[in-house]
Coordinates of C-alpha atoms and ligand atoms in Angstrom, one line a residue:
M1 CA 169.7 130.3 74.1
G2 CA 168.2 131.3 70.8
K3 CA 164.5 131.0 70.3
T4 CA 163.3 128.6 67.7
Y5 CA 159.6 128.0 67.3
S6 CA 158.1 124.9 65.8
P7 CA 154.4 125.2 66.2
V8 CA 152.3 122.1 65.3
G9 CA 148.8 123.0 64.3
I10 CA 146.0 121.2 66.3
K11 CA 143.1 120.0 64.2
K12 CA 140.9 118.2 66.6
I13 CA 140.4 118.7 70.4
L14 CA 138.8 116.3 72.8
V15 CA 137.1 118.3 75.5
A16 CA 137.2 116.2 78.7
N17 CA 134.4 118.1 80.5
R18 CA 130.8 118.9 80.4
G19 CA 128.4 121.8 81.1
E20 CA 129.1 125.4 80.4
I21 CA 132.9 125.1 80.3
A22 CA 132.8 122.3 77.7
V23 CA 130.6 124.5 75.4
R24 CA 132.7 127.6 76.1
I25 CA 135.9 125.7 75.0
M26 CA 134.2 124.4 71.8
R27 CA 133.1 127.9 70.9
S28 CA 136.7 129.1 70.6
C29 CA 137.6 125.9 68.7
R30 CA 134.9 126.6 66.2
E31 CA 136.2 130.1 65.6
M32 CA 139.6 128.6 65.1
G33 CA 138.5 126.0 62.7
I34 CA 139.3 123.2 65.1
E35 CA 137.1 120.1 65.2
T36 CA 135.7 119.0 68.7
V37 CA 135.2 115.7 70.3
A38 CA 132.7 115.5 73.2
V39 CA 132.6 112.8 75.8
Y40 CA 129.4 112.2 77.9
S41 CA 128.0 110.1 80.7
D42 CA 124.5 108.6 80.8
A43 CA 123.1 111.7 82.4
D44 CA 124.5 114.0 79.7
R45 CA 123.1 112.2 76.6
S46 CA 121.0 115.4 75.7
S47 CA 123.4 117.9 77.0
L48 CA 124.4 120.9 74.9
H49 CA 128.1 119.9 74.7
V50 CA 127.2 116.7 73.0
R51 CA 125.2 118.5 70.3
Y52 CA 127.7 121.3 69.9
A53 CA 130.7 119.1 69.2
T54 CA 131.6 117.7 65.9
E55 CA 131.6 114.3 67.3
A56 CA 130.4 112.8 70.7
Y57 CA 131.2 109.5 72.5
H58 CA 129.5 108.0 75.4
I59 CA 132.0 107.1 78.2
G60 CA 130.0 105.6 80.9
P61 CA 127.4 105.9 83.8
S62 CA 126.4 109.3 85.3
A63 CA 128.7 109.2 88.4
S64 CA 131.8 111.2 87.3
S65 CA 134.1 108.5 88.9
E66 CA 132.8 106.2 86.1
S67 CA 132.9 108.7 83.3
Y68 CA 134.6 112.2 83.4
L69 CA 137.1 111.0 85.8
R70 CA 138.0 107.8 83.8
M71 CA 141.4 108.6 82.2
D72 CA 141.5 105.2 80.3
K73 CA 138.1 105.8 78.7
I74 CA 138.8 109.3 77.7
L75 CA 142.2 108.4 76.3
D76 CA 140.5 105.6 74.3
V77 CA 138.1 108.1 72.8
A78 CA 141.1 110.5 71.9
R79 CA 142.8 107.7 70.0
K80 CA 139.6 106.4 68.3
S81 CA 138.6 109.9 67.2
G82 CA 142.1 110.9 66.2
A83 CA 142.2 114.0 68.5
D84 CA 145.5 115.8 68.6
A85 CA 144.9 117.4 72.0
I86 CA 142.7 117.2 75.1
H87 CA 141.3 120.3 76.9
P88 CA 140.5 119.4 80.5
G89 CA 138.4 122.6 81.3
Y90 CA 138.2 123.0 85.2
G91 CA 137.4 120.5 87.9
F92 CA 137.4 116.8 86.9
L93 CA 140.9 115.9 85.5
S94 CA 142.2 119.5 85.0
E95 CA 144.7 119.4 87.9
N96 CA 145.5 115.8 87.7
S97 CA 149.2 115.4 86.8
Q98 CA 148.9 111.7 86.3
F99 CA 146.4 112.5 83.5
A100 CA 148.7 115.2 81.9
R101 CA 151.5 112.5 82.0
K102 CA 149.3 109.9 80.4
C103 CA 148.2 112.2 77.6
T104 CA 151.8 112.9 76.8
E105 CA 152.8 109.3 76.8
A106 CA 149.9 108.6 74.4
G107 CA 151.2 111.3 72.1
I108 CA 148.3 113.6 72.7
K109 CA 148.9 117.2 73.8
F110 CA 147.4 118.1 77.2
I111 CA 146.2 121.7 76.9
G112 CA 147.8 123.0 80.1
P113 CA 151.1 122.9 81.9
S114 CA 153.4 119.9 82.2
A115 CA 152.8 117.2 84.8
E116 CA 155.8 118.4 86.8
S117 CA 154.4 122.0 87.0
I118 CA 151.0 120.7 88.1
E119 CA 152.7 118.6 90.8
A120 CA 154.8 121.4 91.9
M121 CA 151.9 123.9 92.3
G122 CA 149.1 121.4 93.1
D123 CA 150.7 120.5 96.3
K124 CA 150.5 123.6 98.6
I125 CA 153.4 122.8 100.8
S126 CA 155.8 122.3 97.8
A127 CA 154.3 125.4 96.1
R128 CA 155.0 127.5 99.3
K129 CA 158.6 126.3 99.2
R130 CA 159.0 127.2 95.5
M131 CA 157.4 130.6 96.0
I132 CA 159.7 131.5 98.9
A133 CA 162.7 130.6 96.7
A134 CA 161.3 132.8 93.9
G135 CA 161.0 135.8 96.3
V136 CA 157.2 135.8 96.2
P137 CA 155.7 136.6 99.6
V138 CA 153.7 133.7 101.1
V139 CA 151.4 133.7 104.1
P140 CA 153.6 133.4 107.2
G141 CA 153.5 129.8 108.4
T142 CA 155.0 126.3 108.0
T143 CA 156.8 124.9 105.0
E144 CA 156.8 121.3 106.2
K145 CA 153.8 119.1 107.0
I146 CA 153.0 119.0 110.7
A147 CA 154.0 115.9 112.4
D148 CA 151.6 115.6 115.3
E149 CA 149.2 117.6 117.5
E150 CA 151.9 118.5 120.1
E151 CA 154.2 120.0 117.4
A152 CA 151.2 121.8 115.9
I153 CA 150.4 123.4 119.2
R154 CA 154.0 124.6 119.7
I155 CA 154.2 125.9 116.1
I156 CA 150.8 127.7 116.3
L157 CA 151.6 129.4 119.6
G158 CA 154.8 130.5 118.0
I159 CA 153.1 132.0 115.0
G160 CA 150.4 133.4 117.2
L161 CA 146.6 132.9 116.9
P162 CA 144.5 133.0 114.9
V163 CA 145.8 130.6 112.3
M164 CA 144.4 128.5 109.4
I165 CA 145.1 124.8 109.4
K166 CA 145.1 123.7 105.8
A167 CA 145.5 120.5 103.8
S168 CA 148.4 120.4 101.5
A169 CA 146.2 118.7 98.8
G170 CA 143.3 121.1 99.5
G171 CA 140.9 122.5 96.9
G172 CA 137.4 123.6 96.6
G173 CA 137.5 125.1 100.1
K174 CA 137.9 121.7 101.7
G175 CA 140.4 120.5 104.4
M176 CA 140.7 124.1 105.9
R177 CA 140.0 125.2 109.6
L178 CA 140.2 128.6 111.2
V179 CA 141.5 128.4 114.8
R180 CA 141.0 131.4 117.1
K181 CA 141.6 129.7 120.5
E182 CA 144.1 127.3 121.8
E183 CA 141.5 124.7 122.9
E184 CA 140.2 124.6 119.3
I185 CA 143.5 123.4 117.9
K186 CA 143.3 119.6 118.5
P187 CA 139.7 119.3 117.3
A188 CA 140.5 121.4 114.2
I189 CA 143.4 119.3 113.3
R190 CA 141.5 116.1 113.6
S191 CA 138.5 117.3 111.5
A192 CA 140.8 118.9 108.8
K193 CA 142.8 115.7 108.7
S194 CA 139.9 113.4 108.2
E195 CA 138.1 115.7 105.7
A196 CA 141.5 115.9 103.7
K197 CA 141.8 112.2 103.8
T198 CA 138.3 111.6 102.5
A199 CA 138.4 114.3 99.9
F200 CA 141.9 114.0 98.6
G201 CA 143.3 110.6 100.0
D202 CA 146.1 112.8 101.5
D203 CA 146.0 114.1 105.0
R204 CA 149.2 116.2 105.2
L205 CA 148.4 119.5 106.9
Y206 CA 150.4 122.8 107.3
I207 CA 149.7 126.0 109.2
E208 CA 149.2 129.6 108.0
K209 CA 148.8 132.7 109.8
Y210 CA 145.1 133.9 109.5
I211 CA 145.0 137.2 107.6
E212 CA 142.2 139.4 109.2
S213 CA 139.7 141.1 106.9
P214 CA 141.1 139.2 104.1
H215 CA 140.6 139.9 100.4
H216 CA 141.0 137.2 97.8
I217 CA 142.7 138.8 94.8
E218 CA 144.0 136.6 92.0
F219 CA 146.0 137.3 88.9
Q220 CA 145.6 135.7 85.5
V221 CA 148.8 134.6 83.9
L222 CA 149.8 133.3 80.4
A223 CA 153.1 131.7 79.8
D224 CA 154.6 130.1 76.6
R225 CA 157.0 127.2 76.4
Y226 CA 159.9 129.6 75.6
G227 CA 160.0 131.1 79.1
D228 CA 158.0 134.2 78.4
A229 CA 155.0 135.0 80.8
V230 CA 152.7 137.9 81.3
H231 CA 149.8 138.7 83.6
L232 CA 146.4 139.9 82.6
F233 CA 145.7 141.8 85.8
E234 CA 143.6 140.9 88.8
R235 CA 140.1 139.5 89.7
E236 CA 138.6 140.4 93.0
C237 CA 136.9 137.1 94.4
S238 CA 136.1 138.1 98.0
V239 CA 132.4 137.5 97.7
Q240 CA 132.5 133.9 99.0
R241 CA 130.4 131.4 100.7
R242 CA 132.1 128.6 102.5
H243 CA 135.4 129.7 100.9
Q244 CA 133.8 129.3 97.4
K245 CA 133.4 132.3 95.1
V246 CA 130.0 133.7 94.3
I247 CA 130.7 136.9 92.4
E248 CA 134.0 138.1 90.8
E249 CA 135.0 141.5 89.4
T250 CA 137.9 143.2 87.7
P251 CA 139.5 145.7 88.5
S252 CA 139.3 145.0 92.2
P253 CA 137.7 148.0 94.1
I254 CA 140.6 148.2 96.5
M255 CA 143.5 147.9 94.0
T256 CA 145.9 150.8 93.3
P257 CA 148.2 151.0 90.3
E258 CA 151.3 150.6 92.5
V259 CA 150.1 147.4 94.2
R260 CA 148.8 146.1 90.9
E261 CA 152.2 146.4 89.4
K262 CA 154.0 144.7 92.4
M263 CA 151.4 141.9 92.6
G264 CA 151.5 141.4 88.8
A265 CA 155.3 141.1 88.8
C266 CA 155.1 138.5 91.7
A267 CA 152.5 136.6 89.6
V268 CA 154.7 136.5 86.6
A269 CA 157.7 135.5 88.8
A270 CA 155.5 132.7 90.4
A271 CA 154.6 131.3 86.9
K272 CA 158.3 131.4 85.7
A273 CA 159.4 129.6 89.0
A274 CA 156.9 126.9 88.2
N275 CA 158.2 126.6 84.5
Y276 CA 154.6 127.2 83.6
E277 CA 153.0 126.8 80.2
G278 CA 149.5 128.1 79.4
A279 CA 146.8 129.8 81.4
G280 CA 147.0 129.8 85.1
T281 CA 146.0 131.8 88.1
I282 CA 148.0 133.1 91.1
E283 CA 145.7 133.5 94.1
F284 CA 146.7 136.0 96.8
I285 CA 145.3 136.9 100.1
V286 CA 145.4 140.6 100.7
D287 CA 144.8 142.5 104.0
D288 CA 143.3 146.0 104.5
A289 CA 146.7 147.7 104.2
L290 CA 147.1 145.9 100.8
N291 CA 149.9 143.6 102.1
F292 CA 149.6 140.6 99.9
Y293 CA 150.6 136.9 100.2
F294 CA 150.7 134.0 97.8
L295 CA 147.8 131.5 98.6
E296 CA 147.9 129.0 95.8
M297 CA 148.2 128.5 92.1
N298 CA 145.4 127.1 90.0
T299 CA 147.1 125.3 87.1
R300 CA 144.1 125.5 84.7
L301 CA 141.4 127.8 83.3
Q302 CA 139.4 129.3 86.1
V303 CA 135.6 129.6 86.3
E304 CA 135.8 133.3 86.4
H305 CA 138.1 133.7 83.4
P306 CA 135.5 135.6 81.2
I307 CA 135.7 138.9 83.2
T308 CA 139.4 139.0 82.4
E309 CA 138.6 138.3 78.7
R310 CA 136.1 141.1 78.6
V311 CA 138.4 143.7 80.2
V312 CA 141.6 142.8 78.5
G313 CA 140.1 141.8 75.2
V314 CA 141.9 138.4 75.0
D315 CA 140.2 135.0 74.3
L316 CA 142.0 132.9 77.0
V317 CA 140.9 129.5 75.5
R318 CA 142.4 130.6 72.2
E319 CA 145.6 131.6 73.7
Q320 CA 145.8 128.3 75.6
I321 CA 145.4 126.5 72.4
R322 CA 148.0 128.6 70.6
V323 CA 150.5 128.0 73.4
A324 CA 149.8 124.3 73.3
E325 CA 150.5 124.4 69.6
G326 CA 153.9 125.8 70.3
F327 CA 153.4 129.5 69.4
P328 CA 155.1 132.2 71.5
L329 CA 152.9 134.6 73.3
P330 CA 151.5 137.2 70.8
F331 CA 151.8 140.1 73.2
K332 CA 154.3 141.7 75.7
Q333 CA 153.2 143.0 79.1
K334 CA 153.1 146.6 77.9
D335 CA 150.6 145.6 75.1
L336 CA 148.0 144.6 77.7
K337 CA 145.6 147.2 79.0
M338 CA 142.4 147.1 81.2
N339 CA 139.4 148.6 79.6
G340 CA 136.3 149.4 81.8
H341 CA 134.9 147.0 84.4
S342 CA 133.5 143.5 84.4
M343 CA 131.7 141.4 86.9
E344 CA 130.5 137.8 86.9
C345 CA 127.6 136.2 88.9
R346 CA 127.6 132.4 89.1
I347 CA 124.1 131.1 88.6
Y348 CA 123.4 127.9 90.6
A349 CA 120.4 125.6 90.7
E350 CA 120.0 125.8 94.5
D351 CA 117.5 126.9 97.1
T352 CA 119.0 130.0 98.7
D353 CA 116.2 130.0 101.3
N354 CA 117.1 126.5 102.4
N355 CA 120.8 126.5 103.1
F356 CA 121.8 126.6 99.4
M357 CA 120.7 123.1 98.8
P358 CA 121.3 122.0 95.3
N359 CA 118.0 122.0 93.4
P360 CA 118.5 120.0 90.2
G361 CA 115.5 119.2 88.0
K362 CA 113.7 120.0 84.8
I363 CA 113.8 123.5 83.3
T364 CA 110.3 124.3 82.2
H365 CA 111.0 127.8 81.0
I366 CA 114.2 129.9 80.4
T367 CA 114.8 133.4 79.2
E368 CA 118.4 134.5 79.2
P369 CA 119.4 138.1 79.4
M370 CA 120.7 139.9 76.3
G371 CA 121.7 143.3 75.3
L372 CA 124.6 145.7 75.6
G373 CA 127.4 144.5 77.8
V374 CA 125.9 141.1 78.6
R375 CA 127.6 137.8 78.1
C376 CA 125.9 134.5 79.4
D377 CA 127.9 131.4 79.3
G378 CA 125.5 128.6 80.0
Y379 CA 124.4 125.3 78.6
I380 CA 120.8 124.6 79.8
H381 CA 117.7 125.0 77.7
E382 CA 113.9 124.5 78.0
G383 CA 113.0 120.9 78.7
Y384 CA 116.5 120.0 79.9
T385 CA 116.9 118.2 83.2
I386 CA 119.9 119.4 85.3
P387 CA 121.5 116.1 86.6
I388 CA 122.0 115.5 90.1
Y389 CA 125.5 114.1 89.7
Y390 CA 127.5 117.2 89.0
D391 CA 128.2 120.8 90.3
P392 CA 124.8 122.6 90.3
M393 CA 126.3 125.7 88.5
I394 CA 124.1 126.2 85.5
S395 CA 125.5 129.4 84.0
K396 CA 127.7 132.5 84.4
L397 CA 126.4 136.0 83.8
I398 CA 129.2 138.3 82.7
I399 CA 128.7 142.0 82.5
W400 CA 130.9 144.7 81.1
G401 CA 130.5 148.4 81.5
R402 CA 132.7 151.6 81.5
T403 CA 132.5 152.0 85.3
R404 CA 131.8 149.8 88.3
E405 CA 128.6 151.6 88.9
E406 CA 127.4 151.1 85.4
V407 CA 128.2 147.4 85.7
I408 CA 126.2 147.0 88.9
E409 CA 123.2 148.6 87.3
R410 CA 123.5 146.5 84.2
M411 CA 123.9 143.4 86.3
R412 CA 120.7 144.2 88.1
R413 CA 118.9 144.7 84.7
A414 CA 120.3 141.4 83.4
L415 CA 119.4 139.5 86.6
Y416 CA 115.9 141.0 86.2
E417 CA 115.6 139.7 82.7
Y418 CA 116.9 136.3 83.6
K419 CA 113.9 134.0 84.1
I420 CA 114.3 130.3 84.9
S421 CA 111.3 128.2 85.9
G422 CA 111.3 124.5 87.1
V423 CA 114.2 124.8 89.4
K424 CA 115.1 127.2 92.2
T425 CA 118.1 129.4 91.3
S426 CA 120.4 131.9 93.0
I427 CA 119.2 134.8 90.9
K428 CA 117.2 136.5 93.5
Y429 CA 120.0 136.2 96.0
L430 CA 122.4 137.7 93.5
L431 CA 120.0 140.7 93.1
K432 CA 120.1 141.2 96.8
I433 CA 123.9 141.2 96.8
M434 CA 123.7 144.0 94.2
E435 CA 121.6 146.0 96.6
T436 CA 123.7 145.5 99.7
P437 CA 125.5 148.8 100.6
D438 CA 128.9 147.1 101.3
F439 CA 128.8 145.6 97.9
R440 CA 127.7 148.8 96.1
N441 CA 130.4 150.8 97.9
G442 CA 133.0 148.2 97.1
T443 CA 133.9 148.0 100.8
Y444 CA 133.7 144.2 101.2
N445 CA 136.1 141.4 102.2
T446 CA 135.7 137.7 102.4
H447 CA 133.4 138.1 105.4
F448 CA 130.8 140.0 103.3
I449 CA 128.3 137.2 103.2
E450 CA 128.3 136.3 106.9
K451 CA 128.4 140.0 107.9
N452 CA 125.3 140.9 105.7
E453 CA 123.6 137.6 106.3
E454 CA 120.4 139.0 107.7
F455 CA 119.9 141.4 104.9
L456 CA 120.7 138.9 102.3
N457 CA 118.5 136.3 103.7
S458 CA 115.5 138.6 104.4
K459 CA 112.7 137.2 102.3
V460 CA 111.5 140.2 100.5
N461 CA 113.5 141.2 97.5
C462 CA 112.3 144.8 97.3
D463 CA 112.7 145.1 93.5
K464 CA 111.0 141.9 92.5
H465 CA 108.4 142.1 95.2
C466 CA 107.3 145.6 94.5
E467 CA 107.2 144.9 90.8
D468 CA 105.0 141.9 91.2
I469 CA 102.6 143.7 93.6
A470 CA 102.5 146.7 91.2
L471 CA 101.5 144.4 88.3
I472 CA 98.9 142.6 90.2
A473 CA 97.4 145.9 91.4
A474 CA 97.5 147.4 87.9
F475 CA 95.6 144.5 86.6
F476 CA 93.0 144.6 89.1
E477 CA 92.5 148.3 88.9
H478 CA 92.1 148.1 85.1
A479 CA 89.7 145.2 85.3
S480 CA 87.5 146.9 87.8
R481 CA 87.5 150.0 85.6
L482 CA 86.4 147.9 82.5
Q483 CA 83.4 146.6 84.5
V484 CA 81.8 150.0 84.6
V485 CA 82.1 150.5 80.8
K486 CA 78.9 149.3 79.2
K487 CA 78.2 148.4 75.6
I488 CA 81.5 146.6 75.0
S489 CA 81.6 143.1 73.3
P490 CA 83.2 140.3 75.3
H491 CA 85.9 140.1 72.6
E492 CA 86.7 143.9 72.7
R493 CA 86.8 143.7 76.5
A494 CA 89.3 140.9 76.4
L495 CA 91.5 142.7 73.9
S496 CA 91.4 146.1 75.6
S497 CA 91.9 144.3 78.9
L498 CA 95.1 142.7 77.5
K499 CA 96.4 146.0 76.1
G500 CA 95.6 148.0 79.3
W501 CA 97.3 145.3 81.4
K502 CA 100.4 145.4 79.2
N503 CA 100.6 149.2 79.4
L504 CA 99.9 149.4 83.0
G505 CA 102.4 146.6 83.6
R506 CA 104.9 148.5 81.5
R507 CA 104.4 151.6 83.5
A508 CA 104.7 149.6 86.8
G509 CA 107.8 148.1 85.5
M510 CA 109.2 151.6 84.8
L511 CA 108.3 152.9 88.3
R512 CA 110.7 150.2 89.6
L513 CA 113.6 151.9 87.8
Ligands
LIG1 P1 137.6 128.5 90.8 O1 138.5 129.4 91.5 O2 137.8 128.4 89.3 O3 136.3 128.7 91.2 P2 137.3 126.2 92.3 O4 138.3 125.8 93.4 O5 136.0 126.7 92.8 O6 138.0 127.2 91.4 O7 137.0 124.9 91.4 C1 136.5 124.9 90.1 C2 135.6 123.7 89.9 O8 136.4 122.6 90.2 C3 134.4 123.7 90.7 O9 133.4 123.2 89.9 C4 134.7 122.9 91.9 O10 133.6 122.2 92.4 C5 135.8 121.9 91.3 N1 136.8 121.5 92.2 C6 137.8 122.2 92.7 N2 138.6 121.6 93.6 C7 138.1 120.3 93.6 C8 138.4 119.2 94.3 N3 139.5 119.0 95.1 N4 137.7 118.1 94.0 C9 136.6 118.1 93.3 N5 136.3 119.2 92.6 C10 136.9 120.3 92.7
LIG2 P1 141.2 126.3 98.0 O1 142.4 125.5 97.5 O2 140.3 125.5 98.7 O3 140.7 127.2 97.0 P2 142.6 128.5 99.2 O4 144.0 128.4 99.9 O5 142.7 129.1 97.9 O6 141.9 127.1 99.2 O7 141.7 129.4 100.1 C1 140.3 129.5 99.8 C2 139.7 130.7 100.7 O8 139.9 130.5 102.0 C3 140.4 132.1 100.3 O9 139.9 132.7 99.2 C4 140.2 132.8 101.6 O10 138.9 133.4 101.7 C5 140.3 131.8 102.7 N1 141.7 131.7 103.2 C6 142.5 130.7 103.0 N2 143.7 130.9 103.6 C7 143.6 132.1 104.4 C8 144.4 132.8 105.4 N3 145.6 132.3 105.6 N4 143.8 133.8 106.0 C9 142.5 134.2 105.7 N5 141.7 133.5 104.8 C10 142.3 132.5 104.2
LIG3 MG1 141.8 128.7 96.0

């Protein structure tokens, strides 16, 4: 089949999302000369994505079920504003095949794969079957939904404990249960089933062998509509809490060039088997011996995509748009190289001392980190109130450096510079992770947080704590010295006190390093 390209330029994109990802998508659009349309709920009237866009439309009340999940309202805005395409971001409607189909029917390009690809990969049971057919290793387990508890027990004992009972429709760490003992099987099935029913309206379950000391390593892929696909290397995402990622980095500290090549080839085969178009992610679970198994495919842009952008030097949103316009991929696999190391910390408005309870509220002060190797993808500003209705992630801090060691030190510096007042954030907790030996040594797996729980939850953050004490001590020492100096005017005293405090403070700050 000869290749004929007939790209159609996109002039205006509706971004069906909010928060940092909506702003991030609009940034690439601006660079490409594409106009943007924002949609917003009541709670987001003053949000940055609304101000950043070329045009903005109100679509309903704060609850996402009445706004960001309302396909009809979003499509109405697309028609009204004359948008050629819709970018769904992540979460919300990004993996909703019905929405992709409705966009196509309305003559609006959905920036992502076809509805058929989303369906094939979004359902984990059907994705497993397709991967087996494509020769991609999957976690040993079932390829049909389990019929009843008795059958489940028989199958599980056949596979051998421990196993994971998982929802076919699962996502966001929901509908998944680890079972180590026979007597846990029935209760685990019941609770996974009811959680899946509530979260996804679909309670089909399947069984996977539990991989011990697991690493979550995923590959970024890009595919065009002409059947070409490449991978953009891996992201290590094993720092997880409740099966949700906290920190991601690339390259993975455990990767070897040989395994990278094999996994990359499987990721490309997986994308081709799904007739994939656009940017996607193939997630693998990897054991200590570097055996790897397909876990699932995320058919959208991933939260952690910026670390890949930084190391490979590719703007993934730009490539998504180019592919959606009908251009072929601008590079071949051999053109892509990794340069240095990158790491992302997800910054949440949450109380890490109180079971990570979301802590939305008004931002009274914010200073974001800057400088060499720092990228901060956020959307909040002073005076902004973080709404209670959505994910409490407020920004992503992305660091680049030549080596992993350099990145960790730079991340510590940037986290130290990052000041947010008004709401509690995960910044201090992330600093503690940077100080944890297992993390620093790169010898961690998905059990990292539970294994290091005591250290991570210990109240005193040495760095911050010592620094604060040093500052206070320096101030008092200087103030007491001033009192013995006579013949100094109150004005001079105030000035010299301020200067001395600053200098001592600086020195105290330097002691920390
Ligand atoms: P990533 O690997 O990109 O972090 P996640 O699975 O954590 O992917 O999901 C990204 C975003 O989508 C998060 O904000 C998450 O809360 C949301 N999300 C994922 N799956 C679901 C789901 N099934 N229902 C609702 N929100 C989801
Ligand atoms: P979700 O769709 O909710 O993201 P995944 O299938 O991607 O679900 O799994 C999320 C996380 O759960 C993985 O990153 C891993 O930590 C853990 N996990 C899932 N399946 C297994 C398994 N078979 N063995 C060990 N850990 C697993
Ligand atoms: Mg996953």
